Amino acid sequence: MQNKVKTGLNMTGAQMSPDDSERMLDAALSIKPDVKGTTKGIAEQRRLRVVESDQVGSVPIPGTAKGMMKTAINKLMGKQPEVLIDKLGERLAFERSGTRLYEALIAKAEALDGTPEAMLRDLRHFQKEEADHMQLVVEAIERLGADPTAQTPCADVTGVASMGIMQVITDPRTTLSQSLNAILMAELTDNAGWELLIELARQAGQTEIAEAFGKALKQEQHHLVTVRAWLEKDLTSQLS
Ligand SMILES: [Fe+2]
């Protein structure tokens, strides 16, 4: 596959067939939907569902006596350990996804002609760091007496949100820059996620966890800057 965007017989735009486009607009105005309801109705249905619905899962009660103690102590101090545990679960899920995203991106970069060896080396290094970060979060969750194998609500939600990024990268038709753009979305979220988690850990009085996460944030900042630079370089080279 050629690794740059190409021109071709794309028929999706209205300019390709002005007459048909006009007829389609006329039809949209004259033919009424055969399903009753309006956008107001959809909004009302959504509102009802939100009011009726339960949440996406729950944060499990720590399964160990030590964890129960810690949770009880923090509760007495007015802290809500489940908030931090939920977000730690989210970070764990995201770092696991990140490892898999890089795995898929490495396969694509290796398959395409002309990928610089330095880029492949960095991609492999970033993948390893994502896996290390996952382990770092596992240790933090265990330190709080919680279970790192449990899927917390935020872990579930972030897994759903990452699905599109994975689809883009594993699609064999997408170019390197399209895949880099997808991983840029992940890295931007990753950076913001670590910053927030460090702040939450600090506010929950977990300073050691916050400090340990500082190193991961620095590495994530480097991922972000590098991916942005690769994307810019790839696209500007296509311009010339
Ligand atoms: Fe990253």
JSON list of N, CA and C in Angstrom, two decimals, residues 1 6-7 17 27 50 58 67 69 71 82 96 102 109 112 130 133 143 158 168 186 197 207 228:
[
{"chain": "A", "resi": 1, "resn": "MET", "atom": "N", "xyz": [0.85, -1.21, 0.00]},
{"chain": "A", "resi": 1, "resn": "MET", "atom": "CA", "xyz": [0.00, 0.00, 0.00]},
{"chain": "A", "resi": 1, "resn": "MET", "atom": "C", "xyz": [0.88, 1.25, 0.00]},
{"chain": "A", "resi": 6, "resn": "LYS", "atom": "N", "xyz": [-4.26, 9.74, -1.50]},
{"chain": "A", "resi": 6, "resn": "LYS", "atom": "CA", "xyz": [-4.27, 9.80, -2.96]},
{"chain": "A", "resi": 6, "resn": "LYS", "atom": "C", "xyz": [-5.59, 10.40, -3.47]},
{"chain": "A", "resi": 7, "resn": "THR", "atom": "N", "xyz": [-5.59, 10.89, -4.69]},
{"chain": "A", "resi": 7, "resn": "THR", "atom": "CA", "xyz": [-6.83, 11.32, -5.31]},
{"chain": "A", "resi": 7, "resn": "THR", "atom": "C", "xyz": [-7.42, 10.14, -6.08]},
{"chain": "A", "resi": 17, "resn": "SER", "atom": "N", "xyz": [-22.56, 15.09, -8.34]},
{"chain": "A", "resi": 17, "resn": "SER", "atom": "CA", "xyz": [-23.81, 14.92, -9.07]},
{"chain": "A", "resi": 17, "resn": "SER", "atom": "C", "xyz": [-24.82, 16.00, -8.66]},
{"chain": "A", "resi": 27, "resn": "ALA", "atom": "N", "xyz": [-36.55, 15.72, -2.04]},
{"chain": "A", "resi": 27, "resn": "ALA", "atom": "CA", "xyz": [-37.18, 14.55, -1.41]},
{"chain": "A", "resi": 27, "resn": "ALA", "atom": "C", "xyz": [-37.14, 14.68, 0.11]},
{"chain": "A", "resi": 50, "resn": "VAL", "atom": "N", "xyz": [-31.86, 7.99, 31.26]},
{"chain": "A", "resi": 50, "resn": "VAL", "atom": "CA", "xyz": [-30.82, 8.42, 32.22]},
{"chain": "A", "resi": 50, "resn": "VAL", "atom": "C", "xyz": [-31.37, 8.36, 33.65]},
{"chain": "A", "resi": 58, "resn": "SER", "atom": "N", "xyz": [-19.55, -1.05, 39.37]},
{"chain": "A", "resi": 58, "resn": "SER", "atom": "CA", "xyz": [-19.25, -0.44, 40.67]},
{"chain": "A", "resi": 58, "resn": "SER", "atom": "C", "xyz": [-17.80, -0.73, 41.04]},
{"chain": "A", "resi": 67, "resn": "GLY", "atom": "N", "xyz": [-6.84, -4.36, 53.01]},
{"chain": "A", "resi": 67, "resn": "GLY", "atom": "CA", "xyz": [-7.51, -3.37, 52.16]},
{"chain": "A", "resi": 67, "resn": "GLY", "atom": "C", "xyz": [-8.74, -2.81, 52.82]},
{"chain": "A", "resi": 69, "resn": "MET", "atom": "N", "xyz": [-9.26, -2.48, 55.98]},
{"chain": "A", "resi": 69, "resn": "MET", "atom": "CA", "xyz": [-8.80, -1.57, 57.03]},
{"chain": "A", "resi": 69, "resn": "MET", "atom": "C", "xyz": [-8.47, -0.21, 56.44]},
{"chain": "A", "resi": 71, "resn": "THR", "atom": "N", "xyz": [-9.41, 1.10, 53.67]},
{"chain": "A", "resi": 71, "resn": "THR", "atom": "CA", "xyz": [-10.60, 1.77, 53.16]},
{"chain": "A", "resi": 71, "resn": "THR", "atom": "C", "xyz": [-11.37, 2.39, 54.32]},
{"chain": "A", "resi": 82, "resn": "GLU", "atom": "N", "xyz": [-12.88, 4.98, 46.90]},
{"chain": "A", "resi": 82, "resn": "GLU", "atom": "CA", "xyz": [-13.40, 4.40, 45.66]},
{"chain": "A", "resi": 82, "resn": "GLU", "atom": "C", "xyz": [-13.19, 5.32, 44.45]},
{"chain": "A", "resi": 96, "resn": "ARG", "atom": "N", "xyz": [-2.99, -0.54, 29.38]},
{"chain": "A", "resi": 96, "resn": "ARG", "atom": "CA", "xyz": [-3.06, -1.85, 28.71]},
{"chain": "A", "resi": 96, "resn": "ARG", "atom": "C", "xyz": [-3.46, -1.64, 27.25]},
{"chain": "A", "resi": 102, "resn": "TYR", "atom": "N", "xyz": [0.19, 0.45, 20.51]},
{"chain": "A", "resi": 102, "resn": "TYR", "atom": "CA", "xyz": [1.55, 0.53, 19.97]},
{"chain": "A", "resi": 102, "resn": "TYR", "atom": "C", "xyz": [1.93, -0.77, 19.26]},
{"chain": "A", "resi": 109, "resn": "ALA", "atom": "N", "xyz": [3.84, 0.06, 10.93]},
{"chain": "A", "resi": 109, "resn": "ALA", "atom": "CA", "xyz": [5.07, 0.77, 10.55]},
{"chain": "A", "resi": 109, "resn": "ALA", "atom": "C", "xyz": [6.09, -0.20, 9.93]},
{"chain": "A", "resi": 112, "resn": "LEU", "atom": "N", "xyz": [5.07, -1.07, 6.24]},
{"chain": "A", "resi": 112, "resn": "LEU", "atom": "CA", "xyz": [5.18, -0.02, 5.23]},
{"chain": "A", "resi": 112, "resn": "LEU", "atom": "C", "xyz": [6.64, 0.20, 4.84]},
{"chain": "A", "resi": 130, "resn": "GLU", "atom": "N", "xyz": [4.55, 1.90, 28.07]},
{"chain": "A", "resi": 130, "resn": "GLU", "atom": "CA", "xyz": [3.11, 1.77, 28.38]},
{"chain": "A", "resi": 130, "resn": "GLU", "atom": "C", "xyz": [2.88, 0.53, 29.26]},
{"chain": "A", "resi": 133, "resn": "HIS", "atom": "N", "xyz": [4.03, 1.29, 32.74]},
{"chain": "A", "resi": 133, "resn": "HIS", "atom": "CA", "xyz": [3.06, 2.15, 33.43]},
{"chain": "A", "resi": 133, "resn": "HIS", "atom": "C", "xyz": [1.90, 1.33, 33.97]},
{"chain": "A", "resi": 143, "resn": "ARG", "atom": "N", "xyz": [-1.25, -1.49, 46.69]},
{"chain": "A", "resi": 143, "resn": "ARG", "atom": "CA", "xyz": [-0.83, -0.73, 47.88]},
{"chain": "A", "resi": 143, "resn": "ARG", "atom": "C", "xyz": [-2.04, -0.23, 48.67]},
{"chain": "A", "resi": 158, "resn": "THR", "atom": "N", "xyz": [-13.52, 3.72, 29.66]},
{"chain": "A", "resi": 158, "resn": "THR", "atom": "CA", "xyz": [-12.36, 4.08, 28.84]},
{"chain": "A", "resi": 158, "resn": "THR", "atom": "C", "xyz": [-12.06, 2.99, 27.80]},
{"chain": "A", "resi": 168, "resn": "VAL", "atom": "N", "xyz": [-8.98, 2.19, 13.95]},
{"chain": "A", "resi": 168, "resn": "VAL", "atom": "CA", "xyz": [-8.24, 2.96, 12.94]},
{"chain": "A", "resi": 168, "resn": "VAL", "atom": "C", "xyz": [-6.87, 2.33, 12.69]},
{"chain": "A", "resi": 186, "resn": "ALA", "atom": "N", "xyz": [-4.92, 9.18, 21.72]},
{"chain": "A", "resi": 186, "resn": "ALA", "atom": "CA", "xyz": [-4.67, 8.39, 22.94]},
{"chain": "A", "resi": 186, "resn": "ALA", "atom": "C", "xyz": [-3.65, 9.09, 23.83]},
{"chain": "A", "resi": 197, "resn": "LEU", "atom": "N", "xyz": [-4.72, 12.13, 37.68]},
{"chain": "A", "resi": 197, "resn": "LEU", "atom": "CA", "xyz": [-4.52, 11.06, 38.67]},
{"chain": "A", "resi": 197, "resn": "LEU", "atom": "C", "xyz": [-3.51, 11.47, 39.75]},
{"chain": "A", "resi": 207, "resn": "THR", "atom": "N", "xyz": [0.76, 10.53, 48.79]},
{"chain": "A", "resi": 207, "resn": "THR", "atom": "CA", "xyz": [1.87, 11.26, 48.17]},
{"chain": "A", "resi": 207, "resn": "THR", "atom": "C", "xyz": [2.89, 10.34, 47.50]},
{"chain": "A", "resi": 228, "resn": "ARG", "atom": "N", "xyz": [3.49, 13.84, 17.87]},
{"chain": "A", "resi": 228, "resn": "ARG", "atom": "CA", "xyz": [3.11, 15.08, 17.14]},
{"chain": "A", "resi": 228, "resn": "ARG", "atom": "C", "xyz": [4.14, 15.40, 16.07]}
]
